Tab-separated table of C-alpha atoms and ligand atoms in Angstrom:
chain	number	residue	atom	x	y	z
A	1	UNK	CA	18.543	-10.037	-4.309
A	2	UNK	CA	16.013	-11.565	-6.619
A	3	UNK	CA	12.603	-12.338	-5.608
A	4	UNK	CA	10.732	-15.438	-5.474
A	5	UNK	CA	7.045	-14.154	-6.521
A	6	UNK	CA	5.681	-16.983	-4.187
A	7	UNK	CA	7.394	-17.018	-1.590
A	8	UNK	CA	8.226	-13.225	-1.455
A	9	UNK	CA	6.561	-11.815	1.779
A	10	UNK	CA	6.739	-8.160	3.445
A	11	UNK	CA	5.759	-9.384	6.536
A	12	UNK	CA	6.034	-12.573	8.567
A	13	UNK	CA	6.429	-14.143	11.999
A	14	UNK	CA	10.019	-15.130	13.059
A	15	UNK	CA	10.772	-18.666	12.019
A	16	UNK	CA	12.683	-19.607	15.529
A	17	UNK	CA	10.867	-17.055	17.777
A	18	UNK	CA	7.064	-16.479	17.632
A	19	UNK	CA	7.812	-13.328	19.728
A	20	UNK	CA	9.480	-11.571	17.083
A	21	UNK	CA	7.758	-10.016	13.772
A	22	UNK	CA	9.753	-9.161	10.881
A	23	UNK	CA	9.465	-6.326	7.843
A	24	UNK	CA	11.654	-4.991	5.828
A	25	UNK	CA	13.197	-1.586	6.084
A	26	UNK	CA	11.362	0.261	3.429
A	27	UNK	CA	13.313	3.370	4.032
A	28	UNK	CA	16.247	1.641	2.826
A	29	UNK	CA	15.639	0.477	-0.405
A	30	UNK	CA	16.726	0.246	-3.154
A	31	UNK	CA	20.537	0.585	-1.948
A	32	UNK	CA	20.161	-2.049	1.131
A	33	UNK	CA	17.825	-4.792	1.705
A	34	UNK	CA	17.515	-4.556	5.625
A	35	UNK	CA	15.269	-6.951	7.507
A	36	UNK	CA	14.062	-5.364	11.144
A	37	UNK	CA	12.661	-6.794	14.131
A	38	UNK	CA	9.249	-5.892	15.719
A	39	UNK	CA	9.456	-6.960	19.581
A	40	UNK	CA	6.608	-4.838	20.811
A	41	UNK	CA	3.924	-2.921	19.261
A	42	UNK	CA	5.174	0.328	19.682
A	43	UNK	CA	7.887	-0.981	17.316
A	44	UNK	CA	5.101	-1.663	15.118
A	45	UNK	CA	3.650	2.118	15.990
A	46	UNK	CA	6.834	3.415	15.135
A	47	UNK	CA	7.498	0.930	12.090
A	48	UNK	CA	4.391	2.411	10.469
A	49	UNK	CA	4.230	6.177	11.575
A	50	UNK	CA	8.048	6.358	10.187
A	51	UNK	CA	7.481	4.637	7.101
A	52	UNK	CA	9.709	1.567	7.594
A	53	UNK	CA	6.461	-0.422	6.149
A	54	UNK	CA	4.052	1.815	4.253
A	55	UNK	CA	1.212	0.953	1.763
A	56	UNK	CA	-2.723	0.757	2.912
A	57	UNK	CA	-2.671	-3.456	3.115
A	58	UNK	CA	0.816	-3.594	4.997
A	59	UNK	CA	-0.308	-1.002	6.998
A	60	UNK	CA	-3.414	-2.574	8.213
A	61	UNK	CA	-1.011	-5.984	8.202
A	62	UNK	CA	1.617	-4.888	10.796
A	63	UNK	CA	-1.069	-3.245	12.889
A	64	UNK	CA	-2.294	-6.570	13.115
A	65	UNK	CA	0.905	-7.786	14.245
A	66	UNK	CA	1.488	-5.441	16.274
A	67	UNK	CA	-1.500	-6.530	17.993
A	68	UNK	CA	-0.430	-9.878	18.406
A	69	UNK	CA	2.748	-8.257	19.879
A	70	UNK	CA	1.187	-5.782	22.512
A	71	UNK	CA	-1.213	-9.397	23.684
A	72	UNK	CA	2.294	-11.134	24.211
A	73	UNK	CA	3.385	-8.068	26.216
A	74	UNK	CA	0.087	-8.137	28.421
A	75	UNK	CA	0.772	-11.334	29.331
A	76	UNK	CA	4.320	-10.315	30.660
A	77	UNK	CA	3.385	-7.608	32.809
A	78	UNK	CA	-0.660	-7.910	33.770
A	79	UNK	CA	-2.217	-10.500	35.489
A	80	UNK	CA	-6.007	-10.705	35.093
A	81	UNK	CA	-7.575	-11.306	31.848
A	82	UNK	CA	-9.274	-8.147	31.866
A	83	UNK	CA	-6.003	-6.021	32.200
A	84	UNK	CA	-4.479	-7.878	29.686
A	85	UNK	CA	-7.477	-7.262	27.531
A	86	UNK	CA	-7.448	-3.389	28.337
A	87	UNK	CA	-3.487	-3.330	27.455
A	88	UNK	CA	-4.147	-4.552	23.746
A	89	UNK	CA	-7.176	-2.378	23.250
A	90	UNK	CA	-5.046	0.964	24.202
A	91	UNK	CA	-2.300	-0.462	22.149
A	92	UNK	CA	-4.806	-0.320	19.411
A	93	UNK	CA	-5.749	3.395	20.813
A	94	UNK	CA	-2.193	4.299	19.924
A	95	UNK	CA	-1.716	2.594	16.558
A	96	UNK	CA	-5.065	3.778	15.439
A	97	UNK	CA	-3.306	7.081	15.344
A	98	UNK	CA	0.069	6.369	13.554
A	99	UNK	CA	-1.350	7.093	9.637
A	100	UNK	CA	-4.654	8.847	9.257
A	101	UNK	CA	-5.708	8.189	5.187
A	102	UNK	CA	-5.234	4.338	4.821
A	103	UNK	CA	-8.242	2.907	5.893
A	104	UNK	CA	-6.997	-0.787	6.112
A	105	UNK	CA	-5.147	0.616	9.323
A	106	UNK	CA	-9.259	0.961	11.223
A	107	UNK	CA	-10.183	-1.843	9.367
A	108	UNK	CA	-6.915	-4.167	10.254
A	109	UNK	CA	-7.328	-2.743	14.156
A	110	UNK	CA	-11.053	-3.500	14.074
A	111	UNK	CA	-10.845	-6.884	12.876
A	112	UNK	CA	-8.218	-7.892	15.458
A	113	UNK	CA	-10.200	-6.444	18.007
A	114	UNK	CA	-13.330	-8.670	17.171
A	115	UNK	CA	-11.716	-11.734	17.949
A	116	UNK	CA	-11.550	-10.817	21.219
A	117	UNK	CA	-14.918	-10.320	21.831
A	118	UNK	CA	-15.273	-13.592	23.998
A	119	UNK	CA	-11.797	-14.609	24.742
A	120	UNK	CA	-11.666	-16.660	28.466
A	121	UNK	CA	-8.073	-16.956	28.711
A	122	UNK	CA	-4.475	-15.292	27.576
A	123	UNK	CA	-3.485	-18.059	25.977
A	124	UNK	CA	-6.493	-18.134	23.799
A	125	UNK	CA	-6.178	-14.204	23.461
A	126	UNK	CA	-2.931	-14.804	21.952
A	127	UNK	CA	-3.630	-17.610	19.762
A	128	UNK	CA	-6.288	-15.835	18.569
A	129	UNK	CA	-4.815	-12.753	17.606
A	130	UNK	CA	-1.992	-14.632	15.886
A	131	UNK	CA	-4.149	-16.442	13.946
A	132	UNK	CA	-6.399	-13.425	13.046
A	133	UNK	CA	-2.899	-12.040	11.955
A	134	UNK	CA	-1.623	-14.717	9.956
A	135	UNK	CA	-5.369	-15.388	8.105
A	136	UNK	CA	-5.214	-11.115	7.533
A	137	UNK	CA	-1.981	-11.662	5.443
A	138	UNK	CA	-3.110	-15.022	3.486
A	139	UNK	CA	-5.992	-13.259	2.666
A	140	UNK	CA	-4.203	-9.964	1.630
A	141	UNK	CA	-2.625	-12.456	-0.858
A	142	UNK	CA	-4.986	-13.740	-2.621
A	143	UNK	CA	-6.868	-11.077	-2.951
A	144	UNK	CA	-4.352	-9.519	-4.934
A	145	UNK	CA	-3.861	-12.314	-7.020
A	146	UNK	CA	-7.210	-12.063	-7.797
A	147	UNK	CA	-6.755	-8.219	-8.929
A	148	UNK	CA	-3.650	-9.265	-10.552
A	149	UNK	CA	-5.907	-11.909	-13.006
A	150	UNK	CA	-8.580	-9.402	-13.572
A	151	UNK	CA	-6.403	-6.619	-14.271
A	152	UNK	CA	-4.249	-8.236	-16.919
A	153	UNK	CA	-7.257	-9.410	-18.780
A	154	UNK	CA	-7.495	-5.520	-19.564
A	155	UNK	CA	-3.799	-5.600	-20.320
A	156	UNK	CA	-4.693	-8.439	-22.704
A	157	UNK	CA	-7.220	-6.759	-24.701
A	158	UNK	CA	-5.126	-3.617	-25.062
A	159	UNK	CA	-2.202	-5.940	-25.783
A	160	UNK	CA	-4.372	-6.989	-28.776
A	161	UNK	CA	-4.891	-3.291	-30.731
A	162	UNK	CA	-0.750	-3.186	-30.661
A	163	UNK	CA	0.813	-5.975	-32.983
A	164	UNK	CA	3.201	-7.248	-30.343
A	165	UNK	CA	4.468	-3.893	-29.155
A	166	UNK	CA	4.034	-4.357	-25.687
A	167	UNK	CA	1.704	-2.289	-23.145
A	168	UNK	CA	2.547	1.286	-22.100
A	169	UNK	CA	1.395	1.547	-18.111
A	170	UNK	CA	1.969	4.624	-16.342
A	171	UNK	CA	1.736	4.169	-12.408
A	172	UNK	CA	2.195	6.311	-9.638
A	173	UNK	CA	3.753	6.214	-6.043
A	174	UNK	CA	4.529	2.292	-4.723
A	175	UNK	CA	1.349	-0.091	-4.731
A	176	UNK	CA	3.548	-3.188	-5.691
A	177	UNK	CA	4.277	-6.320	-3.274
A	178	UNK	CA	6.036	-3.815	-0.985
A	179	UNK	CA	2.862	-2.248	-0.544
A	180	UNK	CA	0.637	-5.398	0.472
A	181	UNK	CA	1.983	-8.663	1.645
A	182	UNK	CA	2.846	-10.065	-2.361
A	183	UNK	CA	1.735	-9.039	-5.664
A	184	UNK	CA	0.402	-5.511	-4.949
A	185	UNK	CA	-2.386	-4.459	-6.447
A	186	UNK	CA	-1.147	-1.665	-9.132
A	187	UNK	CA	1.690	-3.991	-10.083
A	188	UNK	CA	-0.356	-7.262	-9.349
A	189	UNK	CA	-1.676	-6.983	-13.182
A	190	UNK	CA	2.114	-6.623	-14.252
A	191	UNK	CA	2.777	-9.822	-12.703
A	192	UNK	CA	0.188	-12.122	-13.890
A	193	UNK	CA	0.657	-10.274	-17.742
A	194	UNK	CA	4.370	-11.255	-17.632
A	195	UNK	CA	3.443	-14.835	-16.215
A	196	UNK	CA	0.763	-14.251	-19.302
A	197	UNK	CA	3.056	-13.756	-21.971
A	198	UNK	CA	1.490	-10.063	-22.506
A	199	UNK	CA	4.506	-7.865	-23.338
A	200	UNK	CA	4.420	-4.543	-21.364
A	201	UNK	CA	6.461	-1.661	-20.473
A	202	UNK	CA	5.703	0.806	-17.218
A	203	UNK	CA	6.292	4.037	-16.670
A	204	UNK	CA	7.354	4.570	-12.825
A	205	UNK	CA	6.185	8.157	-11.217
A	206	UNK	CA	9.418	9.102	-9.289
A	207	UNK	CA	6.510	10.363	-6.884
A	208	UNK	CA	8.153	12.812	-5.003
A	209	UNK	CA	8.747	13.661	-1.963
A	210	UNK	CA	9.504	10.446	-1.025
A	211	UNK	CA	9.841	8.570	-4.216
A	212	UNK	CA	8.173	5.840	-3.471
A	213	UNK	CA	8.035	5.037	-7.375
A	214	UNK	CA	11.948	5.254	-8.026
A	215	UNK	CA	12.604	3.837	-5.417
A	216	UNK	CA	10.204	0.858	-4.318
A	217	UNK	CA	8.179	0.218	-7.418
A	218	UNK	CA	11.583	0.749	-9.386
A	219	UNK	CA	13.450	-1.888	-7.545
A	220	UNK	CA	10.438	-4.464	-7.320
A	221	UNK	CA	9.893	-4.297	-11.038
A	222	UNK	CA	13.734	-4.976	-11.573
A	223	UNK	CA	13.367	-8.166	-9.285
A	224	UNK	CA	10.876	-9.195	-11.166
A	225	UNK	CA	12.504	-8.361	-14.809
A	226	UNK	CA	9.572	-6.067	-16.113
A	227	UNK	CA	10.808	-3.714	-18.384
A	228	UNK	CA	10.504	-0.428	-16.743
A	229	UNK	CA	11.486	3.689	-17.002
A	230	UNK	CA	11.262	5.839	-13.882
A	231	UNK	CA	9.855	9.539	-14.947
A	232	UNK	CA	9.894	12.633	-13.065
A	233	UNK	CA	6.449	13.149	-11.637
A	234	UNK	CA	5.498	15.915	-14.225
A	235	UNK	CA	6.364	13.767	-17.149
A	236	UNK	CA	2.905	12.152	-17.495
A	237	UNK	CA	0.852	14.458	-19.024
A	238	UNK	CA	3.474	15.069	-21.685
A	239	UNK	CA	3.863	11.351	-22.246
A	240	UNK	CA	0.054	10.783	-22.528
A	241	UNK	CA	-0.231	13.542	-25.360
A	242	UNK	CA	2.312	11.963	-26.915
A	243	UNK	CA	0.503	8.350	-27.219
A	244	UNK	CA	3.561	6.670	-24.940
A	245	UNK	CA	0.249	5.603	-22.425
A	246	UNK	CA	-1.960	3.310	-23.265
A	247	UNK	CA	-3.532	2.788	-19.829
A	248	UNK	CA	-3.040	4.410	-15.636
A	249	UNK	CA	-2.828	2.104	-13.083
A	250	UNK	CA	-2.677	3.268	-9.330
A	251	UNK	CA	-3.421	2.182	-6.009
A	252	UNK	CA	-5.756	3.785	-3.518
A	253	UNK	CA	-5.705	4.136	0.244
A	254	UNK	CA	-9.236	4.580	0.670
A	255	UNK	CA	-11.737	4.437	-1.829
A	256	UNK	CA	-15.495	5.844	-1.277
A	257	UNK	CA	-18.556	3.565	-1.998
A	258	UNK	CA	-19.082	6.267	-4.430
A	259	UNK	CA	-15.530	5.630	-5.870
A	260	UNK	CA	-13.687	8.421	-4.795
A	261	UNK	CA	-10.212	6.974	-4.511
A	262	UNK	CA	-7.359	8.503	-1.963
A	263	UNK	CA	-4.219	7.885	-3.348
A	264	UNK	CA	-0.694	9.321	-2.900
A	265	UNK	CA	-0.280	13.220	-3.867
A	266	UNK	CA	-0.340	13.847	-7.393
A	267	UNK	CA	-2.637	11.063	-8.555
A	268	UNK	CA	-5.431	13.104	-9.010
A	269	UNK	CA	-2.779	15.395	-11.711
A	270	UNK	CA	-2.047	11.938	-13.717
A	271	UNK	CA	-5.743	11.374	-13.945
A	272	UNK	CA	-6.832	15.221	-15.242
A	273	UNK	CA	-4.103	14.628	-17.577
A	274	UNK	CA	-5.383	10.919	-18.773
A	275	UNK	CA	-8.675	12.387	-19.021
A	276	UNK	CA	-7.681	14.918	-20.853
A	277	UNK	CA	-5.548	12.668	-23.468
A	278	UNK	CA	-8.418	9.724	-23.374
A	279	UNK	CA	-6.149	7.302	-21.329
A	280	UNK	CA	-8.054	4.967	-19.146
A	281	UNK	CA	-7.203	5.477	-15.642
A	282	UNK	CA	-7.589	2.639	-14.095
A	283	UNK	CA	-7.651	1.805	-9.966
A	284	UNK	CA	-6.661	-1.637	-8.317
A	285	UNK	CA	-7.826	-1.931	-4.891
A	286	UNK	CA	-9.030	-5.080	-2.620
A	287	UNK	CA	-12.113	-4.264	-0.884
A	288	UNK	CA	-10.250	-3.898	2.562
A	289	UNK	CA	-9.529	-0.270	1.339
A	290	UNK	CA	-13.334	0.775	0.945
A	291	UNK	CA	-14.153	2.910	3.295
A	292	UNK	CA	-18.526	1.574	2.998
A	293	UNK	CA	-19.370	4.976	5.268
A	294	UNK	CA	-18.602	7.851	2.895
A	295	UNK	CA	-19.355	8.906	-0.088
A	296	UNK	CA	-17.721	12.191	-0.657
A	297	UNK	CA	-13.767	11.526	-0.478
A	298	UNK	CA	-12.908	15.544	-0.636
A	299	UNK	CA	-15.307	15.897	2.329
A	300	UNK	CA	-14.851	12.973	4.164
A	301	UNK	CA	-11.156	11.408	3.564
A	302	UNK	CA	-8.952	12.855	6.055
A	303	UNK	CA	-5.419	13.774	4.096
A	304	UNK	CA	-2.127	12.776	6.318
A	305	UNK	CA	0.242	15.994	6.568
A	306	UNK	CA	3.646	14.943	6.948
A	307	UNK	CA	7.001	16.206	7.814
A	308	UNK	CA	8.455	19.171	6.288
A	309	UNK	CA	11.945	17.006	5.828
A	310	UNK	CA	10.530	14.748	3.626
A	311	UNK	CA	10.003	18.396	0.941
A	312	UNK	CA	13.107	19.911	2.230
A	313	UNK	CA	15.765	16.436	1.732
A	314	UNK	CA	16.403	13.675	-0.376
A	315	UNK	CA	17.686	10.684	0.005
A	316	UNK	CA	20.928	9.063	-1.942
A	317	UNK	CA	23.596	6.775	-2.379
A	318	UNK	CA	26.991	8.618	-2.365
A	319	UNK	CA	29.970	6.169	-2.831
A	320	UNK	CA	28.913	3.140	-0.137
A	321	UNK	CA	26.595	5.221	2.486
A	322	UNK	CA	23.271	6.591	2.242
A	323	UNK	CA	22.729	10.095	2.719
A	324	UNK	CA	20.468	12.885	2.999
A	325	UNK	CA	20.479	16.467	1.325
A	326	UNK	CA	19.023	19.700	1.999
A	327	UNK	CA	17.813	20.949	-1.397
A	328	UNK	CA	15.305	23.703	-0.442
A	329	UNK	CA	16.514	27.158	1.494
A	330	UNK	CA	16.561	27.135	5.221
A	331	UNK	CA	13.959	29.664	5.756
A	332	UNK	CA	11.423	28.793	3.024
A	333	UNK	CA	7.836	27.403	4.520
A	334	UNK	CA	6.814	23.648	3.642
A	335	UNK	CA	3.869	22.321	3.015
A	336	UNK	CA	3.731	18.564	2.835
A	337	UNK	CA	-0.114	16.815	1.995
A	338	UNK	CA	0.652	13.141	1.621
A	339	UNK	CA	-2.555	12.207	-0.621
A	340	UNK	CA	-5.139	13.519	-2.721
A	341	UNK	CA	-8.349	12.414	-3.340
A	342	UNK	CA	-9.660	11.761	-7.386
A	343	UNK	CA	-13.333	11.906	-8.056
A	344	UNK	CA	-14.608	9.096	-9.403
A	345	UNK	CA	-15.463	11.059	-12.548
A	346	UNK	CA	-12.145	10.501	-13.729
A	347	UNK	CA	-11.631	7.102	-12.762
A	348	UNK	CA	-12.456	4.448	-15.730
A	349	UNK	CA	-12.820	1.605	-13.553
A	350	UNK	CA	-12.075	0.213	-10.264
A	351	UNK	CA	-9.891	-3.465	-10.405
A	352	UNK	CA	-10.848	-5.477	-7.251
A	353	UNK	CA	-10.382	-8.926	-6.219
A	354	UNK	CA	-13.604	-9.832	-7.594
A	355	UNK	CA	-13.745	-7.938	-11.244
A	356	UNK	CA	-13.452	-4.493	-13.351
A	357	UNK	CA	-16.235	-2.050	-12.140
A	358	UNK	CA	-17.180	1.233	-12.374
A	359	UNK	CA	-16.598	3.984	-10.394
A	360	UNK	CA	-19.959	4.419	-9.028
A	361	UNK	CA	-21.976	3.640	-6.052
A	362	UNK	CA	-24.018	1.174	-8.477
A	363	UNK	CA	-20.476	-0.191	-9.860
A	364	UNK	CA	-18.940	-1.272	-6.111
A	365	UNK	CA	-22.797	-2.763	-4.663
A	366	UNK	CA	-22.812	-5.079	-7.796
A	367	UNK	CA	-19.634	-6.733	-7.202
A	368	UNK	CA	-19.838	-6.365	-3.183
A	369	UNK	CA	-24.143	-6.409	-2.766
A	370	UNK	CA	-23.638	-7.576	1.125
A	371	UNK	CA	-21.480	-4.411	1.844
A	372	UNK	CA	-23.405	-2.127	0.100
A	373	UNK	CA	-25.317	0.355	1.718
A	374	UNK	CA	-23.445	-0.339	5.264
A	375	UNK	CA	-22.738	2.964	5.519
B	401	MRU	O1	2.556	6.997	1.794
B	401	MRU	P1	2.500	5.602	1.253
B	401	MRU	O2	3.808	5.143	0.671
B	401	MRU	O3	1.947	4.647	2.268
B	401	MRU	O4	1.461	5.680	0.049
B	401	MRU	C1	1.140	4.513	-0.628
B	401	MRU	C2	0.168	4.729	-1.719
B	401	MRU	O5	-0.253	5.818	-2.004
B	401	MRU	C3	-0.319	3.499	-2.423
B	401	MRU	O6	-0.662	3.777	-3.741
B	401	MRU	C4	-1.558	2.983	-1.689
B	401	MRU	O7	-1.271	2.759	-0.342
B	401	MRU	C5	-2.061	1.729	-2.277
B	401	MRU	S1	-1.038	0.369	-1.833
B	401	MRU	C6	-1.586	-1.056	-2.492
C-alpha cells in the first residue's frame, strides 16, 4: 500500500457513519495494514492504552475522538443535559488515565472539555465536540508541516558541506505520520527534504522493546521511498564515531519549558553518544507537547511502566501469520520504563512549528512569548 502524503490520515471520521471513528491497527504493521473501528470511547481507552494508535499527537487525537464518541453515547442512554454532560467528563476521567508521559493526552482531554463550558443542548454538545475534534487534527497537520519546512532548512545547510552525498539522520522510536495525524514531526523534515530535492539517508533505531522504529518508521519511510537502514538500538554510538551521522532527529512526548524532552527509552543514550561525537541532536515537537508547568523533566515527567511481555516477546511474521516469541527465561524479573527524559544540555535545538530554538527556557518564550511563564 503506498501512501498519498496528502491525503494520508491516521485518524478520521467514518465516511458513511458519523458514529464510527477509524485508526489503523498500529500493532499490526508492517505485515498487515488493518483499519479498526472506534464505536465508543472505551474503544478509544483501549485503542490507546494497548497501543493500537500510539505517538503523543495521535494520542491526544483519538482522545479527542473518543470524546466525541462517549457525547454520542450520552445521548443514547441519559436524558438531561447535565447527565449527559457528567457521562463525557468521566469518560475523560478514564482516558485521562490510559498513557501517563504524553502530554498531548491532558492537553487533547482539556481542550475538548472547554468547549463544553456553555453548551445548552446535546445536539450542540455533540457538534461541538466533533468539531473541536476535527479542527484538533487539521491543526495537528499543519503544524507539522510547518516543522517539516523548518527542519529541512537544517537538512539543507548540512546538505551543502557534503557535495551531493546525501544527509545521514539517525532517529529513534516512531515520530513519523503514524505518530501524528500526517507528516510527523521527526520524519516531517524527511518529507519536505525529499519534496526539496535534498538527498538524505536515515538511520532507523529498531527501538526495542517494541520496535517502533523497524517497524513503523521502517514501513512509513518505504511508502514514502526515502532511502532508509534499520539499526539495532546500540548501533548509534558506533555509527556516530564513525562519521555515518551527520545530524539526530527525535520526537518528544513532553518537553519542559526548560527543554527537557521525554522521549521513548533510549533517547537520552543516542544523545550522550551525539554529544560525545559532536552530532547535533536535534528535537521536532509542535507546541501541543510542552508541558508550560515544569521545568525539571527528571523531577517532574512521570515515566509510563509497561508490561513485562513487551521485554519478554517479540513480534514476527512466520510464513503468512503473525506471531509472538518468548525470548527471555520464564523466571527472570522485567523491568519495562517506556521513556526517558534528556536534559536539555544535550539537546542542540528544539524544531517547532514556528522555527529552530534552543533548548532553554529563553529559547521556547521567544518563539511562544504568550505561553511563556504559564506555568
Ligand atoms: O510509546 P510510543 O510509541 O507512543 O512512543 C512514541 C515516541 O516516543 C515518539 O517519539 C513521541 O511520541 C513523539 S511522536 C511525534
Amino acid at each position: 500500500m503506498k501512501t498519498a502524503r496528502e491525503t494520508f490520515r491516521t485518524i478520521w471520521l467514518h465516511p458513511d457513519d458519523p458514529a464510527t471513528v477509524q485508526i489503523i491497527d498500529q500493532r499490526r504493521l508492517p505485515h498487515r495494514y488493518e483499519i479498526v473501528d472506534l464505536r465508543t470511547h472505551a474503544d478509544g481507552a483501549i485503542a490507546i492504552r494497548d497501543m493500537l494508535v500510539r505517538g503523543a499527537p495521535l494520542i491526544g487525537a483519538t482522545a479527542a475522538w473518543s470524546l466525541y464518541l462517549a457525547a454520542l453515547e450520552a445521548c443514547s442512554s441519559a436524558n438531561s443535559l447535565a447527565r449527559q454532560l457528567q457521562f463525557v467528563r468521566s469518560a475523560a476521567e478514564a482516558l485521562a488515565g490510559t498513557r501517563p508521559t504524553a502530554v498531548n493526552l491532558r492537553w487533547g482531554i482539556e481542550r475538548m472539555l472547554a468547549v463544553l463550558a456553555d453548551v445548552s443542548d446535546s445536539e450542540a454538545m455533540v457538534t461541538r465536540l466533533r468539531a473541536e475534534a476535527e479542527t484538533i487534527c487539521e491543526e495537528d497537520i499543519a503544524i507539522s508541516r510547518g516543522i517539516g519546512e523548518h527542519g529541512a532548512e537544517l537538512l539543507g545547510t548540512i546538505a551543502e558541506g557534503k557535495n551531493g552525498e546525501p544527509v545521514n539522520i539517525l532517529t529513534h522510536c516512531n515520530a513519523g505520520s503514524l505518530a501524528t495525524i500526517n507528516w510527523g514531526t521527526a520524519t516531517a523534515p524527511m518529507y519536505v527534504a525529499q519534496e526539496r530535492g535534498i538527498p538524505i539517508h536515515v538511520w532507523v533505531d529498531e527501538t526495542r522493546p517494541r520496535n517502533q522504529g523497524s517497524q513503523l518508521t521502517a514501513w512509513e519511510l518505504t511508502q514514502s521511498g526515502i532511502a532508509h537502514t534499520v539499526i539495532v538500538d546500540n548501533a548509534g554510538g558506533h555509527l556516530m564515531q564513525h562519521g555515518h551521522v551527520d545530524i539526530c532527529i527525535t520526537g518528544t512526548d513532553r518537553t519542559t519549558c526548560a527543554g527537557d524532552v521525554a522521549n521513548k527509552i533510549g533517547t537520552y543514550l543516542k544523545a550522550l553518544a551525539a554529544h560525545d561525537n559532536g552530532v547535533p541532536f536535534y528535537v521536532a515537537l509542535p507546541s501541543t507537547t510542552i508541558d508550560w508547568t515544569i521545568s525539571d523533566g527528571l523531577r517532574d515527567i512521570p515515566i509510563e511502566e509497561r508490561s513485562a511481555d513487551e521485554v519478554t516477546h517479540v513480534s514476527g511474521l512466520d510464513g503468512d501469520a503473525i506471531r509472538e516469541v518468548r525470548i527471555v527465561p520464564e523466571s527472570s524479573p522485567v523491568r519495562n520504563d517506556a521513556f526517558d527524559v534528556t536534559p536539555a544540555r544535550l539537546v542542540t535545538g528544539l524544531i517547532t512549528e514556528r522555527g529552530v530554538c534552543a533548548a532553554s527556557e529563553e529559547g521556547l518564550a521567544a518563539l511562544f512569548p504568550e505561553r511563556a511563564g504559564v506555568g
